Coordinates of C-alpha atoms in Angstrom, one line a residue:
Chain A
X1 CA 14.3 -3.4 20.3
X2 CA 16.2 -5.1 17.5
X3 CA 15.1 -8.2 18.8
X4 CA 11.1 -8.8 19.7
X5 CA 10.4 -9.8 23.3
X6 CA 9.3 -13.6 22.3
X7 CA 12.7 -14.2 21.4
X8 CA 14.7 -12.2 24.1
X9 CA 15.0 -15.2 26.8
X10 CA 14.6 -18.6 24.7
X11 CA 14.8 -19.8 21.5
X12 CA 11.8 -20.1 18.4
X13 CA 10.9 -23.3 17.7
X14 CA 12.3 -22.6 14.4
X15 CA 15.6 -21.8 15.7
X16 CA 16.2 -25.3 17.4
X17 CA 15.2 -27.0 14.3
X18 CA 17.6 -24.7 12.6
X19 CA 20.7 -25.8 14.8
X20 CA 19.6 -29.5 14.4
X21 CA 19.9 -29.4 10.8
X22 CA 23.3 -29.0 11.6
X23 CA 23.9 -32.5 12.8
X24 CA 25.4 -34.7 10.4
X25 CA 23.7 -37.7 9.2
X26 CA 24.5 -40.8 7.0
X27 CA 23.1 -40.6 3.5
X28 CA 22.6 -43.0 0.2
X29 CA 23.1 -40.7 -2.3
X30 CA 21.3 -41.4 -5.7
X31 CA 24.1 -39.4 -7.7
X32 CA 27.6 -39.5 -8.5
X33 CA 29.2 -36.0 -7.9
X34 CA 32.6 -37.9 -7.2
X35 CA 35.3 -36.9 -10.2
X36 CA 35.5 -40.4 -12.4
X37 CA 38.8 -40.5 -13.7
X38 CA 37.4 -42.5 -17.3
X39 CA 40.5 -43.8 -19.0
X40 CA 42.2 -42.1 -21.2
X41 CA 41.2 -43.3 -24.4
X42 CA 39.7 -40.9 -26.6
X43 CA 41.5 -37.7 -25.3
X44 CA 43.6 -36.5 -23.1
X45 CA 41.3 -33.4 -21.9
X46 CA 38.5 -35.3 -20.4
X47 CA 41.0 -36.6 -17.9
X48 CA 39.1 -36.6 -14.7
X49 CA 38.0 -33.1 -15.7
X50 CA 35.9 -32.0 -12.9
X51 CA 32.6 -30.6 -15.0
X52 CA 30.7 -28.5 -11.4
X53 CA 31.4 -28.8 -8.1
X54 CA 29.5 -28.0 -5.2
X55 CA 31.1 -25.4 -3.0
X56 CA 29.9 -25.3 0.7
X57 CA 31.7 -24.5 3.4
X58 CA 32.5 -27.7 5.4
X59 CA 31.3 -30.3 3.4
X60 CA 33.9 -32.5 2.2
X61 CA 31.2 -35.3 1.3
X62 CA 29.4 -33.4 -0.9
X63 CA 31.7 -33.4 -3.8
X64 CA 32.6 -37.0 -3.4
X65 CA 29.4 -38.3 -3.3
X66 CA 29.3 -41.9 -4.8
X67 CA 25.3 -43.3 -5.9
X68 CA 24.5 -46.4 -3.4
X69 CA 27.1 -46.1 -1.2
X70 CA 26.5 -44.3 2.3
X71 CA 28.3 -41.0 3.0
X72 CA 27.5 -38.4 5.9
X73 CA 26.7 -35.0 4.8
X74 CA 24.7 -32.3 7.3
X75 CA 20.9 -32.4 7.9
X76 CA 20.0 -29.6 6.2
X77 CA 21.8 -30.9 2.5
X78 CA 20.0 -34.2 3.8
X79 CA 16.5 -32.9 3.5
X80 CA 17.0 -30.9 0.5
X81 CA 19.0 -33.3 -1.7
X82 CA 16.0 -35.9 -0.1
X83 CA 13.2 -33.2 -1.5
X84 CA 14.5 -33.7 -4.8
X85 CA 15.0 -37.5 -5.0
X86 CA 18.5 -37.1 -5.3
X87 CA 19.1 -39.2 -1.9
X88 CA 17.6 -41.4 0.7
X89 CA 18.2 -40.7 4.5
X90 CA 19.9 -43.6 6.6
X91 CA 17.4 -43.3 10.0
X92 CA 19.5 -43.3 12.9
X93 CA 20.3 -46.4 15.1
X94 CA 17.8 -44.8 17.7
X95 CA 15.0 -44.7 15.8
X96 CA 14.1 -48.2 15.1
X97 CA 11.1 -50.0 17.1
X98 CA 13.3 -51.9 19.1
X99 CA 15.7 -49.0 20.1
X100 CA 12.3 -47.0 21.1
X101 CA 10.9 -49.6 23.1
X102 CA 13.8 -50.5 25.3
X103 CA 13.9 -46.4 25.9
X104 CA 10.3 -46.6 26.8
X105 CA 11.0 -49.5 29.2
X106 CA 13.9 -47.3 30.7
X107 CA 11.4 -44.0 30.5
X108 CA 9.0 -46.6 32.4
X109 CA 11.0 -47.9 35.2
X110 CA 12.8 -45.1 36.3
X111 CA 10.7 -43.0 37.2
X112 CA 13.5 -40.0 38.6
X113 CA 15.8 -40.0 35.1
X114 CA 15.4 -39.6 31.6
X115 CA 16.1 -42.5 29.1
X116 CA 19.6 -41.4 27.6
X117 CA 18.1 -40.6 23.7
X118 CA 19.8 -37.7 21.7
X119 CA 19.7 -34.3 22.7
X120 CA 18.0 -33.4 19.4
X121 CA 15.6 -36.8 19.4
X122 CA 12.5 -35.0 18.7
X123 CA 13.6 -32.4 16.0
X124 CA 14.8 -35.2 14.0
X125 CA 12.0 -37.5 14.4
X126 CA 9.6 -34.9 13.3
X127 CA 11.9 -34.2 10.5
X128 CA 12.4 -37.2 8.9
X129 CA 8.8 -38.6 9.5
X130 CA 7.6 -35.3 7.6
X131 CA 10.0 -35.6 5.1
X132 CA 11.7 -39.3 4.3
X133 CA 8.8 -41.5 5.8
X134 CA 9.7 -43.8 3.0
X135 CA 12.9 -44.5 4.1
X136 CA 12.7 -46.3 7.3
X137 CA 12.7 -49.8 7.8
X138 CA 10.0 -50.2 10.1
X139 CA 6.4 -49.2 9.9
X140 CA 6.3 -45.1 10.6
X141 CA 3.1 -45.4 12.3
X142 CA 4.4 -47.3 14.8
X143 CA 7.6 -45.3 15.0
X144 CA 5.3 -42.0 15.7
X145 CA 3.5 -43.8 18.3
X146 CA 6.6 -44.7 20.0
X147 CA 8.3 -40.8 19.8
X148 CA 4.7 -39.8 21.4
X149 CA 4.8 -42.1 23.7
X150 CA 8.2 -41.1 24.7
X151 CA 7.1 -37.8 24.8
X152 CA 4.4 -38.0 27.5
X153 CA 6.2 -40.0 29.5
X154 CA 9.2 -37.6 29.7
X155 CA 6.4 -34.7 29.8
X156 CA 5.0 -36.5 33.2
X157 CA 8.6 -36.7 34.7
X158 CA 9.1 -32.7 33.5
X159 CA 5.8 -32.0 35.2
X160 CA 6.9 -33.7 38.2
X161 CA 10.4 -32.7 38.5
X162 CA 9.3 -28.9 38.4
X163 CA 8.1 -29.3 41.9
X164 CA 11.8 -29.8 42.9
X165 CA 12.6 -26.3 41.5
X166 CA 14.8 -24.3 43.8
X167 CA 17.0 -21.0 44.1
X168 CA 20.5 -22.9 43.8
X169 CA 20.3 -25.6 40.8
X170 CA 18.8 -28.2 38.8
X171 CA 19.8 -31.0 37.2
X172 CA 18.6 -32.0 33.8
X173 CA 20.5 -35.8 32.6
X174 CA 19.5 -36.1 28.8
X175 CA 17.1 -33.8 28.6
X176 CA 16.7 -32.9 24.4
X177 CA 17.1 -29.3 23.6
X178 CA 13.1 -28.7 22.7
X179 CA 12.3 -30.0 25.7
X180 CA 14.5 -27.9 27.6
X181 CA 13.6 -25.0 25.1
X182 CA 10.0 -25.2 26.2
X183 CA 10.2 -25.2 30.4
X184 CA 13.0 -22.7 30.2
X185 CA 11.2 -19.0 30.1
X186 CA 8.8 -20.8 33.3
X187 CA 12.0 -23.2 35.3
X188 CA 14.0 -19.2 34.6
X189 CA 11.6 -17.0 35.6
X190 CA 10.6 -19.3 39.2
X191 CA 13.9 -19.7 40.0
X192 CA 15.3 -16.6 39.3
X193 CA 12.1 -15.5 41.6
X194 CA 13.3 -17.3 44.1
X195 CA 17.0 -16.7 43.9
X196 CA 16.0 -13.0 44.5
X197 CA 13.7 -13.8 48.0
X198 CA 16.8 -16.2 49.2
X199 CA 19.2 -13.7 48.2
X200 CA 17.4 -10.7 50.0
X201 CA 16.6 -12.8 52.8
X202 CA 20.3 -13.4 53.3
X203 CA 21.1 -10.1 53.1
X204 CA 18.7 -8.8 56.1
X205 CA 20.3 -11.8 58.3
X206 CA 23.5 -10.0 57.9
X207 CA 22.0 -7.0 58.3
X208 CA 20.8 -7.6 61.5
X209 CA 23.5 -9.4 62.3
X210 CA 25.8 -6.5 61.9
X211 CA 23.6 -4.6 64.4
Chain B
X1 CA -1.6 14.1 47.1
X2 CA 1.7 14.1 44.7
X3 CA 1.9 11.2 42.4
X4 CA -1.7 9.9 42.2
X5 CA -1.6 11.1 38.4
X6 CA 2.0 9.3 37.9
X7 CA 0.4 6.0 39.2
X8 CA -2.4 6.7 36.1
X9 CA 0.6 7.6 33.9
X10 CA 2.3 4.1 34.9
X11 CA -1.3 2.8 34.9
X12 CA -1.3 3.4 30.8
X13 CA 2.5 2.8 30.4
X14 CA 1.3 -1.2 31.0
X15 CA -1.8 -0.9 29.2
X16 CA 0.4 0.2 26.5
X17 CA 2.8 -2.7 27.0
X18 CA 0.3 -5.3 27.1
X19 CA -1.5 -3.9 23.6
X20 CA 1.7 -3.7 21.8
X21 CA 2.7 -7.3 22.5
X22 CA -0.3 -8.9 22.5
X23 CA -1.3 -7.9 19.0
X24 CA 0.6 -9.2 16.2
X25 CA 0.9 -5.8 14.6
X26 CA 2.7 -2.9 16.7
X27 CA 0.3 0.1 17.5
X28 CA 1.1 2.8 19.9
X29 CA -1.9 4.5 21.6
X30 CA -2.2 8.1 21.7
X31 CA 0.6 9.7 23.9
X32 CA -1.1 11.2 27.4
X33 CA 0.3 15.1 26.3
X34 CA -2.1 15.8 29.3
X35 CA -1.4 13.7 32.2
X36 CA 2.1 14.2 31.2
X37 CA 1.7 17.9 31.7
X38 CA -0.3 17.6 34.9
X39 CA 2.7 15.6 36.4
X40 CA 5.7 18.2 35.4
X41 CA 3.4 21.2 36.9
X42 CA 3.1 19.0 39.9
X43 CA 6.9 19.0 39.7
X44 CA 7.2 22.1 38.9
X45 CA 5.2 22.8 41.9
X46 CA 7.1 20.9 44.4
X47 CA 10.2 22.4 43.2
X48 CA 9.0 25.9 44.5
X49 CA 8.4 24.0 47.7
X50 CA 11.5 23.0 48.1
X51 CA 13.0 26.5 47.4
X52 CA 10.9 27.8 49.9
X53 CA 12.4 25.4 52.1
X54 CA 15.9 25.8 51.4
X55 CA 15.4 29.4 51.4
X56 CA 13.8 29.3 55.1
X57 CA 17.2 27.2 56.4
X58 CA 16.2 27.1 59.9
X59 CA 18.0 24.0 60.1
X60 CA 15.5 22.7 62.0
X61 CA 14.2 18.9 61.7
X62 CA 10.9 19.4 60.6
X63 CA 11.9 21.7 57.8
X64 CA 14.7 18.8 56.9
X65 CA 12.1 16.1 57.5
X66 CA 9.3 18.2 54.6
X67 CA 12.3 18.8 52.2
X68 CA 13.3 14.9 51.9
X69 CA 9.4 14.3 51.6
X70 CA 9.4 16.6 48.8
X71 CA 12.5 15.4 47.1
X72 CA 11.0 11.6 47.2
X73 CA 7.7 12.9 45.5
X74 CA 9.6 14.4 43.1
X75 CA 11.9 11.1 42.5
X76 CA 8.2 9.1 42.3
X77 CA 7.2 11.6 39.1
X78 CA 10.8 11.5 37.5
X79 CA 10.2 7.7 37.9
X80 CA 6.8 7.2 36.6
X81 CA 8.0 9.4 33.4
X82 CA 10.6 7.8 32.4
X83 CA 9.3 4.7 32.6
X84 CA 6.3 5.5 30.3
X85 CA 8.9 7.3 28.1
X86 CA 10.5 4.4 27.9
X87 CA 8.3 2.0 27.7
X88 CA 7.0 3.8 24.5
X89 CA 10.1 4.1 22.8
X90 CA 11.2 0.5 22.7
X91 CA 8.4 0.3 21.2
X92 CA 8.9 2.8 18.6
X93 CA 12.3 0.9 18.3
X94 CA 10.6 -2.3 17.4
X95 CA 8.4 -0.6 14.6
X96 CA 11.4 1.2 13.2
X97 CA 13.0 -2.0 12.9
X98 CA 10.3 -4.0 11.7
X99 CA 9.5 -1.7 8.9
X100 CA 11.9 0.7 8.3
X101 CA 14.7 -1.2 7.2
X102 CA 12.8 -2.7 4.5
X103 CA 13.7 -1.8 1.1
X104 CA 11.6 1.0 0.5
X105 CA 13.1 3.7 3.4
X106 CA 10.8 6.2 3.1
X107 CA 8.0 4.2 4.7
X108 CA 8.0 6.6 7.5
X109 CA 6.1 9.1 6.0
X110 CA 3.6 6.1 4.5
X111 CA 3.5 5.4 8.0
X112 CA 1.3 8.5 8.5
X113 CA -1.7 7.2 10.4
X114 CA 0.6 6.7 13.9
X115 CA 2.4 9.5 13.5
X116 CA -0.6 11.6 15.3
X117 CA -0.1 9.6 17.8
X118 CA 3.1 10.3 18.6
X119 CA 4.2 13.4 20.4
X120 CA 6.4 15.7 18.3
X121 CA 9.6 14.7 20.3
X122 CA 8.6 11.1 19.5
X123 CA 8.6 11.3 15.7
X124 CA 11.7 13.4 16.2
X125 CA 13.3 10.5 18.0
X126 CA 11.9 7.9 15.5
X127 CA 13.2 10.0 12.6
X128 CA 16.7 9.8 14.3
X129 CA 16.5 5.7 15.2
X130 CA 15.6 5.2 11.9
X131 CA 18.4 6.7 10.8
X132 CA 20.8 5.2 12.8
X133 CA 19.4 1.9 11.7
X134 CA 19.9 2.7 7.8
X135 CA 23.2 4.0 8.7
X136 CA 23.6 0.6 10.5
X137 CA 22.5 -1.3 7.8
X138 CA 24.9 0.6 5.2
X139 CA 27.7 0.5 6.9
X140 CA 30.7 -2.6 6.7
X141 CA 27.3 -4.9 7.6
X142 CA 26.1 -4.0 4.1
X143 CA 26.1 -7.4 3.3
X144 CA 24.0 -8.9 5.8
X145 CA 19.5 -7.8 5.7
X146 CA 20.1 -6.8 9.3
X147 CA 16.5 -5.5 9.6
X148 CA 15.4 -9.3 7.5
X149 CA 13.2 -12.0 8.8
X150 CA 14.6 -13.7 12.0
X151 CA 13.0 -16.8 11.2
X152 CA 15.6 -19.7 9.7
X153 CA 15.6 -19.9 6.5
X154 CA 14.1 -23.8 6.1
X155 CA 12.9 -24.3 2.4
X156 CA 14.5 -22.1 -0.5
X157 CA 12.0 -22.3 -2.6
X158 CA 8.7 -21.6 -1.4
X159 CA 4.7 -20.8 -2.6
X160 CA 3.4 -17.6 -2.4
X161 CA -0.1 -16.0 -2.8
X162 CA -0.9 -12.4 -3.6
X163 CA -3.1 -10.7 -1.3
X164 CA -3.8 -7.6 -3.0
X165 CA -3.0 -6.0 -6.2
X166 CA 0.0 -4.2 -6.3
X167 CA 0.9 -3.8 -9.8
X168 CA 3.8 -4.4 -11.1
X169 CA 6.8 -4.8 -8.6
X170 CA 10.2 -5.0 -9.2
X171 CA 12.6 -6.5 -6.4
X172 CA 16.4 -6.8 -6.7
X173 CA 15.8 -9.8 -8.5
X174 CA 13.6 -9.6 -10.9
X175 CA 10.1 -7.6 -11.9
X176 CA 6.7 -9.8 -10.9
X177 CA 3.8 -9.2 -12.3
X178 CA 1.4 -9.3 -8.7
X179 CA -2.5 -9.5 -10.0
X180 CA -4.7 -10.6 -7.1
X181 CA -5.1 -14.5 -6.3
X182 CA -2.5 -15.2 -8.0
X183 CA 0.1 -17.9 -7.4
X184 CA 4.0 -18.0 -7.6
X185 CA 6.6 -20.1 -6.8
X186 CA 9.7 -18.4 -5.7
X187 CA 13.1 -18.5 -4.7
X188 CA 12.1 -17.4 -0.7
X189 CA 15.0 -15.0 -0.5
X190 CA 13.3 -12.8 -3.2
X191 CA 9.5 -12.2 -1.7
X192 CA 10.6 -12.2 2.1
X193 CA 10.2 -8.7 2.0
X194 CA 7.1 -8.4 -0.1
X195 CA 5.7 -10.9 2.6
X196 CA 6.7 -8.7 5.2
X197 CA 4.7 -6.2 3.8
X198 CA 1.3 -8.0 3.6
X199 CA 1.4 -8.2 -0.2
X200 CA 2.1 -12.2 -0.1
X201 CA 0.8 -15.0 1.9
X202 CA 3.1 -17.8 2.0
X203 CA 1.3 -20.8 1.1

């Protein structure tokens, strides 16, 4: 097939990172990329003359980029202008210490719901730890021992809420995408097992029925 | 009795599966030319039984009961076929996609050491997908590596070591000069396909 079997029924690793670097995010550009309109002194040519412009295609931000003043462009731009030293990332309003910990108390206390983080929480931490660990306010050690933290206590609520799994549904409130990425091919392939007994179990009531 | 030797034929068809994906490189194991053959005389045999039936027509319900027997043996070997047929040939669809869109097309013939293990409809049929896939690929799509890495693209500008000596290459974008153990670093657009092929390791 065009398409090898690992990748048939979920999505690569890979692939959720690649649809998280979509996400927008706030920036502090170290460049200028915004057209300065100098006064027009010396000549009238160099009137806001526009000397390159990025072209992208939904990018706005990028050509008016201002150095030291925030802007939102996509992740993706993020982590490359980042690479280069051209930027430094904002971290999001969930990923400070204090954030974490009150989702860690939530994670704690209930122990039948998930703690209402973003549906790409994961992605981004790894991303940004790997890539602008020097940008966040607060200690990234401690930050990383939070997200793991967070992760095995959602991982013991997945565990547990597998049990529940049925023919007709399931509900998943705030699940992330990797999290959901990883139990999919087993929560599909049980349910989908057990759709088919239900379904031909129903069928040989009305069958009998009918006689 | 009828269809022991499809059961062995389906028996293979998994093992077949099961080495195909759990390797990282494709292989397809010998085709069984003989079971195969064993199973259509079997067929072949049946279907003078059921002649001999239809010819006899006493309409009685034993000679309707022994025709319907025979007919279901003979849907069991159509079944086991095809489904070793077919589990081979998504195979064969995978390998013609993983290697014979790449840039070089006439890798089919460099692909030699399967091709004996292929029956000679198979390579026929390989031949043909492969063509369908360049024709694919050169149609209004031209634009687009159809056959390319499905990874994401994540850095653009990666390291790369060469594995083995290959000389001098020249891709679309340029000529590299590939000596063993030596290093690059390259726009990743530009080796994906000499990493494809085992010449680079992406460092």
């Amino acid at each position: 097939m065009a398409l090898p079997r690992n990748l048939q029924d979920t999505f690569s690793l890979q692939e959720v990172q690649f649809l998280v670097e979509n996400e927008p995010i706030k920036i502090m550009p170290r460049i200028t990329t915004k057209p300065i309109r100098r006064k027009a002194a010396s000549t009238p040519s160099a009137v806001s003359s526009v000397r390159w412009k990025l072209i992208t295609t939904d990018d706005h931000n990028v050509n008016n980029m201002v150095a030291m003043s925030s802007t939102e462009v996509s992740l993706w731009l993020a982590l490359l202008l980042k690479q280069q030293g051209k930027c430094s990332i904002v971290a999001p309003a969930w990923l400070t210490i204090k954030q974490l910990d009150s989702f860690l108390e939530f994670e704690l206390q209930n122990a039948s719901r998930f703690a209402n983080l973003p549906w790409n929480w994961l992605i981004i931490a790894h991303l940004l730890f790997q890539k602008a660990a020097d940008d966040f306010r607060d200690p990234v050690h401690i930050l990383r021992a939070k997200i793991q933290d967070l992760r095995e206590a959602r991982l013991g609520k997945i565990a547990k809420g597998l049990q529940h799994l049925n023919e007709s549904h399931l509900q998943l409130d705030n699940l992330s995408l990797s999290e959901i990425n990883e139990m999919r091919p087993f929560a599909v392939g049980v349910m989908d097992k057990l759709r088919d007994i239900h379904a031909a179990a129903a069928d040989r009531e009305q069958y009998d029925n009918d006689i | 009795m009828y269809g022991d030797v499809a059961n062995k034929l389906v028996l293979e068809a998994k093992r077949t599966d099961q080495l195909a994906n759990g390797s990282a490189t494709l292989q397809l194991p010998m085709f069984q030319d003989e079971m195969v053959r064993v199973i259509l005389k079997e067929v072949s045999q049946l279907q003078r039984n059921a002649e001999y039936l239809k010819m006899q027509e006493d309409g009685g319900k034993l000679s309707k009961c022994q025709y319907f027997v025979t007919m279901l043996c003979m849907e069991r070997n159509k079944r086991c076929l095809l489904a070793y047929q077919k589990t081979r040939s998504e195979i064969l669809d995978a390998i013609a996609w993983e290697n014979n869109g790449l840039d070089t097309m006439d890798l089919l013939s460099n692909k030699g050491q399967d091709s004996g293990n292929l029956s000679p409809y198979e390579q026929e049929y390989l031949r043909e997908y492969s063509q369908l896939i360049s024709d694919l690929t050169a149609g209004e799509l031209m634009d687009i590596d159809l056959a390319g890495s499905l990874t994401p693209p994540s850095d653009v500008f990666i390291d790369v070591r060469v594995l083995k000596d290959a000389g001098e290459i020249q891709t679309e974008y340029g000529v590299f000069n590939l000596i063993k153990d030596s290093q690059f670093f390259v726009r990743q657009a530009d080796v994906e396909r000499l990493i494809q092929q085992g010449y680079l390791q992406k460092l």
